[in-house]
mmCIF file of C-alpha atoms in Angstrom:
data_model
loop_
_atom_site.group_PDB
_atom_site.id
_atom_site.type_symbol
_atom_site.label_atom_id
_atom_site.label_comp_id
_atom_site.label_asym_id
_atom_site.label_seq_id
_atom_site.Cartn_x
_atom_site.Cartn_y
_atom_site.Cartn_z
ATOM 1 C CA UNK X 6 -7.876 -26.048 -9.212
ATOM 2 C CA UNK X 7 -9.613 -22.667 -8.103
ATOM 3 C CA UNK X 8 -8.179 -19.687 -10.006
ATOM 4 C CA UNK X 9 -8.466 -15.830 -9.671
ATOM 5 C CA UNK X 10 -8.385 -15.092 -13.552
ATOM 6 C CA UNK X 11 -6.924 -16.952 -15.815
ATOM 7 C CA UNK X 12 -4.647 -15.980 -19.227
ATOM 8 C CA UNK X 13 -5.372 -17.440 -23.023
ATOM 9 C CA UNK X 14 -2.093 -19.965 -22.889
ATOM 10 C CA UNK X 15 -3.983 -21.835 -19.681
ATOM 11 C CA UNK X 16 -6.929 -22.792 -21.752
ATOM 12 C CA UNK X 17 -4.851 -26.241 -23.479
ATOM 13 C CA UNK X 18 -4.424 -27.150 -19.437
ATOM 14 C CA UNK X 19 -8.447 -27.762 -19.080
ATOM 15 C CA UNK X 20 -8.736 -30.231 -22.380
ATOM 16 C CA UNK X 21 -11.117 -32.826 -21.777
ATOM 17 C CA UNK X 22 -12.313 -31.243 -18.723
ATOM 18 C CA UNK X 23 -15.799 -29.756 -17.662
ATOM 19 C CA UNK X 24 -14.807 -26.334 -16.131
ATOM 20 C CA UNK X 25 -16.866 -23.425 -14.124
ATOM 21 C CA UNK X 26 -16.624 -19.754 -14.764
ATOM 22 C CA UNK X 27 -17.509 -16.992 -12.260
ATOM 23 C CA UNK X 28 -19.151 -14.002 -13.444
ATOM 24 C CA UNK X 29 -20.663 -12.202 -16.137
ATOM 25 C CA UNK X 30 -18.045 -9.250 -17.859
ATOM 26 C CA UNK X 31 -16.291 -10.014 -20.649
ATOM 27 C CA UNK X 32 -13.539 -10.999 -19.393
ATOM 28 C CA UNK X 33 -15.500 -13.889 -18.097
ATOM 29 C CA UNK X 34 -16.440 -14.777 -21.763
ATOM 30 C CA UNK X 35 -13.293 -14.233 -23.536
ATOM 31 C CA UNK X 36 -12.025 -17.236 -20.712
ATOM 32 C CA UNK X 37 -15.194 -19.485 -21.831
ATOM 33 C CA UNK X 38 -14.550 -18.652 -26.048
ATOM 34 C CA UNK X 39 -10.669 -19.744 -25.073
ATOM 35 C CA UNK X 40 -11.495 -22.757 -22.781
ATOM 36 C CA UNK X 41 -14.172 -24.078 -24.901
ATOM 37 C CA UNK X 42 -12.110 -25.411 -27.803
ATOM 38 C CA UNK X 43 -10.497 -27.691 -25.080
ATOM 39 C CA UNK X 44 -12.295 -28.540 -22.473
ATOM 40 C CA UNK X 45 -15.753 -30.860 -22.627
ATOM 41 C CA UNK X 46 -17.768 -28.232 -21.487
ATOM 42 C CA UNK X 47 -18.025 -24.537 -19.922
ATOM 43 C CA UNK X 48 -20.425 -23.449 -17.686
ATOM 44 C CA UNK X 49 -20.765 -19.692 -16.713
ATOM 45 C CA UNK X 50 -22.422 -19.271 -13.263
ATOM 46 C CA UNK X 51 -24.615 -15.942 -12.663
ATOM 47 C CA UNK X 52 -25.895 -14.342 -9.913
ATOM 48 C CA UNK X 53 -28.276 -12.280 -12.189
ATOM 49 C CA UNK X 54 -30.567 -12.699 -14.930
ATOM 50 C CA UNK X 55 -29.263 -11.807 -18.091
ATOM 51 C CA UNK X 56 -25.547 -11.637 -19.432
ATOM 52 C CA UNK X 57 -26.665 -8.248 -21.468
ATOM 53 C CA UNK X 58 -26.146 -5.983 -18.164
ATOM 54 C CA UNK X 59 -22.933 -6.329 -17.646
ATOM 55 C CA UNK X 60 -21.276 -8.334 -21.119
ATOM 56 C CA UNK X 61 -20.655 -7.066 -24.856
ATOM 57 C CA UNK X 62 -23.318 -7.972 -27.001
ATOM 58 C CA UNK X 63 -20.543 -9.123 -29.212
ATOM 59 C CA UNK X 64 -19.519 -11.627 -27.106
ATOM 60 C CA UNK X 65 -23.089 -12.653 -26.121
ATOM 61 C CA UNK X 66 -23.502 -13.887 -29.485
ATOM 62 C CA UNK X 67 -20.089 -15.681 -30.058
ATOM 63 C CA UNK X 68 -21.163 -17.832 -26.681
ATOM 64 C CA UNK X 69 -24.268 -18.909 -28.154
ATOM 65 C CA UNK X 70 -22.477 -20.483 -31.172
ATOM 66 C CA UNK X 71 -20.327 -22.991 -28.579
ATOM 67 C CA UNK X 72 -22.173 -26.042 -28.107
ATOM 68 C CA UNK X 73 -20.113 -26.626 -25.592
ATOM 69 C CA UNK X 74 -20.964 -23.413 -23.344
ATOM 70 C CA UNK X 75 -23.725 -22.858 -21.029
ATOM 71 C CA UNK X 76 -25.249 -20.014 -18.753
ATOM 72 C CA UNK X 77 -26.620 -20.568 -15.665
ATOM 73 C CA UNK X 78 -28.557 -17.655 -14.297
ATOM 74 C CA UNK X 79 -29.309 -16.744 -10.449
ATOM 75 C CA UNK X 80 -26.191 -19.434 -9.532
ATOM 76 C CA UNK X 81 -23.930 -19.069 -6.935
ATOM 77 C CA UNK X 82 -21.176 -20.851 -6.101
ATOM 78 C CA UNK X 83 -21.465 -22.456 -2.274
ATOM 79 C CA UNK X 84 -18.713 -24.593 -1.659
ATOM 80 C CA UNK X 85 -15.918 -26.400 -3.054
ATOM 81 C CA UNK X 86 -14.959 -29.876 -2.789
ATOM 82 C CA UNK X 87 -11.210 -31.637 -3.393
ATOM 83 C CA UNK X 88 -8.440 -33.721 -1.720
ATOM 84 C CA UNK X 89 -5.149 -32.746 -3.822
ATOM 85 C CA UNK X 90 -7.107 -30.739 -6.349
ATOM 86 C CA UNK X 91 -10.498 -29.508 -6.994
ATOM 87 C CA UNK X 92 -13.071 -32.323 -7.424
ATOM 88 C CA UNK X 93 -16.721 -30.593 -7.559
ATOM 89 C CA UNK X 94 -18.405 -27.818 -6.395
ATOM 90 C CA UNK X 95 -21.664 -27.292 -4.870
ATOM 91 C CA UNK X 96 -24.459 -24.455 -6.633
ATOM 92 C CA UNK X 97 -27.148 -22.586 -4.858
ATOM 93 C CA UNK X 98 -30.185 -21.863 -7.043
ATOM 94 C CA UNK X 99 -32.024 -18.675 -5.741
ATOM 95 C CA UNK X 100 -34.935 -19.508 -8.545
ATOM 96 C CA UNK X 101 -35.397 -22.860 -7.048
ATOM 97 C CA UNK X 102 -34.075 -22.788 -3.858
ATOM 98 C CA UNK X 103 -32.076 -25.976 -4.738
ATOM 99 C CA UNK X 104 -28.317 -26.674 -4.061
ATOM 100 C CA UNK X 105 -26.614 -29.590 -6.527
ATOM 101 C CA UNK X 106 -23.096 -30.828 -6.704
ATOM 102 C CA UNK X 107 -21.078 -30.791 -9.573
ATOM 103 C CA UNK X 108 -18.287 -32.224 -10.838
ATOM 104 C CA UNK X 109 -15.579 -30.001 -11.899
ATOM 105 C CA UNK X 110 -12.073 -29.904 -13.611
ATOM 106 C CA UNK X 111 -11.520 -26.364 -12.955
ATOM 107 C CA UNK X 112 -12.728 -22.823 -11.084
ATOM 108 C CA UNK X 113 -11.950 -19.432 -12.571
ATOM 109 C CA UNK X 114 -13.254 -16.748 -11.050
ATOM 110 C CA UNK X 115 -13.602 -13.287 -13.036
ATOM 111 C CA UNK X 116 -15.701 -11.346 -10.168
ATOM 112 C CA UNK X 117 -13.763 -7.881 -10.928
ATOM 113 C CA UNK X 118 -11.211 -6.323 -7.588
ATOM 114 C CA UNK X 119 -11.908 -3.864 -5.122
ATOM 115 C CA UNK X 120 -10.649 -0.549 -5.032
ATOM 116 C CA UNK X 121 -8.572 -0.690 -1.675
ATOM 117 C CA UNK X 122 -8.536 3.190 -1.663
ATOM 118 C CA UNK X 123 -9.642 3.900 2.152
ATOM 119 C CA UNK X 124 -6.317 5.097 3.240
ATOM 120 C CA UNK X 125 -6.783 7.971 1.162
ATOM 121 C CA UNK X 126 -7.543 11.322 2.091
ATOM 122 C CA UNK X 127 -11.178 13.059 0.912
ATOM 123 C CA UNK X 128 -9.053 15.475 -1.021
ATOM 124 C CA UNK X 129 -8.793 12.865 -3.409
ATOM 125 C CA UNK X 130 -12.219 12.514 -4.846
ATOM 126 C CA UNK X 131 -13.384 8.821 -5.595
ATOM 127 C CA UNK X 132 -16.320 7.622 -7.450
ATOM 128 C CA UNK X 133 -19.249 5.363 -5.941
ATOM 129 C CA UNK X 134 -16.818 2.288 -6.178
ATOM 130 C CA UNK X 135 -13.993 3.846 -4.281
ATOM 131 C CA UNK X 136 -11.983 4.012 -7.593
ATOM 132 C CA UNK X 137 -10.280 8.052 -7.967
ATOM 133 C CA UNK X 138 -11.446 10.438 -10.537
ATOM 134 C CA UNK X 139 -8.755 11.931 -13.029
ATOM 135 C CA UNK X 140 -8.548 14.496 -15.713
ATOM 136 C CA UNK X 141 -12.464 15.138 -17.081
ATOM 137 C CA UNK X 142 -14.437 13.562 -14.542
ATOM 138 C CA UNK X 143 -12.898 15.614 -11.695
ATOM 139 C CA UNK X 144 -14.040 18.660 -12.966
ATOM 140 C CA UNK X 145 -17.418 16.722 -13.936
ATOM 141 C CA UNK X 146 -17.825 16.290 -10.397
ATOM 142 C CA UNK X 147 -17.278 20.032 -8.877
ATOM 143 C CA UNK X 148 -14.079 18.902 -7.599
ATOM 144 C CA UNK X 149 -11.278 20.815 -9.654
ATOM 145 C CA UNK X 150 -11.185 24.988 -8.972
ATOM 146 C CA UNK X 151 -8.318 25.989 -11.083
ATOM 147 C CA UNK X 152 -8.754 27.875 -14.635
ATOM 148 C CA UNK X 153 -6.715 25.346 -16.329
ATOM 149 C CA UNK X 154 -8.221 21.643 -17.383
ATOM 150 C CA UNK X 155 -6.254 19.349 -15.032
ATOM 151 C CA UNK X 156 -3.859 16.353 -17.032
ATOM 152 C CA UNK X 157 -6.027 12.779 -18.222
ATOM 153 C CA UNK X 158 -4.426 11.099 -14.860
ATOM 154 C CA UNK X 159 -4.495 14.308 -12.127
ATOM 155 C CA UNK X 160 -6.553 13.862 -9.581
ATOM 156 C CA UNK X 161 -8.573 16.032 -7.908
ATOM 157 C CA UNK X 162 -5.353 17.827 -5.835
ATOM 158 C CA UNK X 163 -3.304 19.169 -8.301
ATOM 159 C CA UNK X 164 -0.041 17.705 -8.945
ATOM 160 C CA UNK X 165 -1.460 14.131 -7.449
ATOM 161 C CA UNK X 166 -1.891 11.062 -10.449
ATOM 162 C CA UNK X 167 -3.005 8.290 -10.264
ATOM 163 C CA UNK X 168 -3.024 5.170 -13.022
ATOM 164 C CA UNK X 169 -3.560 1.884 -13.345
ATOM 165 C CA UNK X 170 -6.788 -0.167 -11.942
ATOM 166 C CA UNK X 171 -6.982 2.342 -8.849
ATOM 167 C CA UNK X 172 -8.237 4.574 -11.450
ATOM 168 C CA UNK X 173 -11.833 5.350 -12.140
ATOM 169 C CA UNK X 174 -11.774 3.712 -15.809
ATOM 170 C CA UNK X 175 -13.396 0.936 -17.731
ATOM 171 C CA UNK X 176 -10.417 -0.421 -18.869
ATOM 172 C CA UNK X 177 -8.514 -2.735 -16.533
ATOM 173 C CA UNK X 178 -5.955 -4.209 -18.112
ATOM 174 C CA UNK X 179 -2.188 -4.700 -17.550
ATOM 175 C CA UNK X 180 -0.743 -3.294 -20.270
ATOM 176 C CA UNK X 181 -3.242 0.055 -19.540
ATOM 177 C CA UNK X 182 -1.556 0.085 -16.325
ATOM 178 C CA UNK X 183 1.754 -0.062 -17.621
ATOM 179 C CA UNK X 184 0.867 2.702 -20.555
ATOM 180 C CA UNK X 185 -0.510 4.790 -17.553
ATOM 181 C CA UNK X 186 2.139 4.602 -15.501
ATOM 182 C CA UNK X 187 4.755 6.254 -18.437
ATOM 183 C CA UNK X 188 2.328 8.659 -18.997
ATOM 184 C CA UNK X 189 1.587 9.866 -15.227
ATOM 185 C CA UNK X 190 5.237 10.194 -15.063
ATOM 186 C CA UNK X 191 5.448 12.389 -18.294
ATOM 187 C CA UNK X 192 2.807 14.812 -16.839
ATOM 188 C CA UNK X 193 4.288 14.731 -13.168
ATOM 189 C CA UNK X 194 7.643 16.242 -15.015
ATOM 190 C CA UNK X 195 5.339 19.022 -16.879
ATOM 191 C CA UNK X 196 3.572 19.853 -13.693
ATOM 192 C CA UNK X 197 6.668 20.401 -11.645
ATOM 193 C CA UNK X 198 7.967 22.298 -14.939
ATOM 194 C CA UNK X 199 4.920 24.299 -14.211
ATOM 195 C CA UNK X 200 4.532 24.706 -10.691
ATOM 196 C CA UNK X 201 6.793 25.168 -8.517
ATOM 197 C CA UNK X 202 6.988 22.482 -5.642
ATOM 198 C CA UNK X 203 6.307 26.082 -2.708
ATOM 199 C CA UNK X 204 3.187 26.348 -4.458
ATOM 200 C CA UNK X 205 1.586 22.727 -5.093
ATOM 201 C CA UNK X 206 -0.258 22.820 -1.895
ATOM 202 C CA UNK X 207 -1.053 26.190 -2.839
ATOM 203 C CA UNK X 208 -2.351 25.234 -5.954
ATOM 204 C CA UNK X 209 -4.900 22.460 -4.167
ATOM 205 C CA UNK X 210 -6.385 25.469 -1.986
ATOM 206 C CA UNK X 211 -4.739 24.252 0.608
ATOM 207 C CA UNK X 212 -3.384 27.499 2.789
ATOM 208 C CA UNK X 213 -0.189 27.131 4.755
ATOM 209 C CA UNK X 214 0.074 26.344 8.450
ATOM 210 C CA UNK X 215 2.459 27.870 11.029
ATOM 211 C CA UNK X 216 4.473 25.465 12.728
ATOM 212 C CA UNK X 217 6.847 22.290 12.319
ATOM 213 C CA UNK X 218 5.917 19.566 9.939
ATOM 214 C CA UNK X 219 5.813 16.191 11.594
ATOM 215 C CA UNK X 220 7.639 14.719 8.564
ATOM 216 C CA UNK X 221 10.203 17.298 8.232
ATOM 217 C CA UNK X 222 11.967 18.414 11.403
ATOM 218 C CA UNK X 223 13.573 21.075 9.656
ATOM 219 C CA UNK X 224 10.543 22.592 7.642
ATOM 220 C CA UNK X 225 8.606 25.656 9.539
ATOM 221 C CA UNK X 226 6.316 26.637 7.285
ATOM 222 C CA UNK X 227 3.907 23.441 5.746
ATOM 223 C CA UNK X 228 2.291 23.566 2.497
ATOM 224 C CA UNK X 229 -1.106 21.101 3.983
ATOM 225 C CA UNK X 230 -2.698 21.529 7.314
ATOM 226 C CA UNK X 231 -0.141 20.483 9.946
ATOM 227 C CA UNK X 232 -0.106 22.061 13.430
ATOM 228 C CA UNK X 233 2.095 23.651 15.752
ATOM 229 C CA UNK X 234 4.424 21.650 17.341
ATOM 230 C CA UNK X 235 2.943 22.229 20.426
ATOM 231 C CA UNK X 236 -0.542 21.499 19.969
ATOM 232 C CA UNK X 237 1.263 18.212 17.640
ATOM 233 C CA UNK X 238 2.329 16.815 21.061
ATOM 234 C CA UNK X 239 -0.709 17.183 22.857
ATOM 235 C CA UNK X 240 -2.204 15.637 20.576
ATOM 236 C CA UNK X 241 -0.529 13.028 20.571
ATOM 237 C CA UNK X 242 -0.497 12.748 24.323
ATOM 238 C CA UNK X 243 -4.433 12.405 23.995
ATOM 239 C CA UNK X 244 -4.124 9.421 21.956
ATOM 240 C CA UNK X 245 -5.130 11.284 18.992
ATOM 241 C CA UNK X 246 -4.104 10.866 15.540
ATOM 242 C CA UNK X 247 -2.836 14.069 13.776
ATOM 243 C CA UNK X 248 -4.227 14.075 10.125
ATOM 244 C CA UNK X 249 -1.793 13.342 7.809
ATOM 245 C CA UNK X 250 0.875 15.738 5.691
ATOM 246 C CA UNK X 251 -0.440 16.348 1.907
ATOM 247 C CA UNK X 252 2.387 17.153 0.547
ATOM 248 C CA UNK X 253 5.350 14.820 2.098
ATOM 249 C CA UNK X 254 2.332 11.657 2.597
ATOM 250 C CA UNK X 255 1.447 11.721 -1.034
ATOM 251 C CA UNK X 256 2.363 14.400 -3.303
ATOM 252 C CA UNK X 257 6.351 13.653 -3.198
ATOM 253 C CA UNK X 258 6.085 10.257 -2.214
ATOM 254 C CA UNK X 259 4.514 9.295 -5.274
ATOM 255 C CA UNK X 260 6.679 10.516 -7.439
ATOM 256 C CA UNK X 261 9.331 8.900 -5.698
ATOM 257 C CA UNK X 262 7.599 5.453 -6.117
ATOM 258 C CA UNK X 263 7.641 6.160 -9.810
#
């Protein structure tokens, strides 16, 4: 079959098999050092040129022992052929221009995930993959203006955390998440501990608006940059979107999620 991934314990299900690997991390070698001591053969398919960019030179050298593994560079993956399960794939060539079929037991793709951060505001400051900045590298980017250091998993609004593979860090892992998560819940305690919730927005530089919060009918005086009712309903009239409450869209309702 075609799989996104795969975990140590499915490496016995590809014995005898020749199998295809996508990409070029190390997660993509750990899978061929597992798979190779059952199946026939591994083949690792690169779009670059050289597994140093972008793989642990420790692992580099444990492929090269493996018989049984082999690197194809400048390959890409074109189509995939099957009735009730994978049968063979088809590989482009950029060096040769060439496109062969080949017969296959099994796909895993390790290509990495995308950030699928868009929704957020530009308060929260992301880094050239669209993964957010915490702790250190907020301040390393000009984006944190208060005299204390901000916590390892803050972002760049105070009192705002984020863990787990959203965040800017080389580790992706599950149980990081999981660690992460504990932890942004530990310093969302000592922040409210801290700060009180009337001056979070305050804290962000964010200065209060007159007016009634669209997500709290009762509130008239917003901590983010909400308008006046009135000029709400025009705007809305207009067919235009209001922008969106910091601290009711993200600040509380994070910490409710956790």
């Amino acid at each position: 079959g075609i799989y996104y991934g795969a975990a140590r314990s499915e490496a016995a299900n590809t014995h005898g098999l020749d199998v295809h690997i996508i990409g070029a991390g190390n997660s993509a070698g750990q899978a061929a050092m597992f798979f190779s001591a059952h199946a026939r053969s591994v083949t690792i398919l690169y779009r670059g040129e050289t597994l140093e960019k972008s793989m642990s030179r420790y692992l580099v050298e444990q492929l090269a022992t493996r018989a049984n593994i082999h690197v194809e560079y400048r390959a890409e993956v074109v189509a995939a052929h099957g009735d009730a399960s994978l049968e063979a794939i088809y590989v482009h060539n950029a060096a040769t221009r060439e496109t062969t079929r080949r017969e296959s037991g099994g796909l895993f793709i390790f290509i990495g995930a995308d950030a699928e951060t868009s929704w957020l505001p530009p308060e929260i400051e992301l880094d050239p993959k669209g993964h957010v900045l915490t702790g250190s590298d907020v301040r390393a980017a000009g984006r944190w203006h208060l005299d204390s250091d901000p916590f390892l998993l803050e972002t760049s609004v105070p009192g705002i955390f984020a863990c787990g593979d959203v965040r800017s860090s080389p580790v992706k892992r599950v149980a990081a998440a999981v660690g992460e998560g504990s932890m942004a819940i530990a310093f969302m305690h000592q922040y409210l501990r801290e700060h009180p919730r009337n001056r979070l927005m305050e804290a962000a530089g964010i200065e209060p608006a007159q007016g009634s919060c669209r997500r709290s009918s009762s509130s008239s005086r917003c901590y983010s940059a909400c308008l006046p009712r009135e000029q709400l309903r025009q705007k809305r009239q207009e067919g235009q979107s209001d922008r969106p409450c910091l601290a009711t869209d993200l600040t509380f309702s994070v910490y409710a999620r956790t």
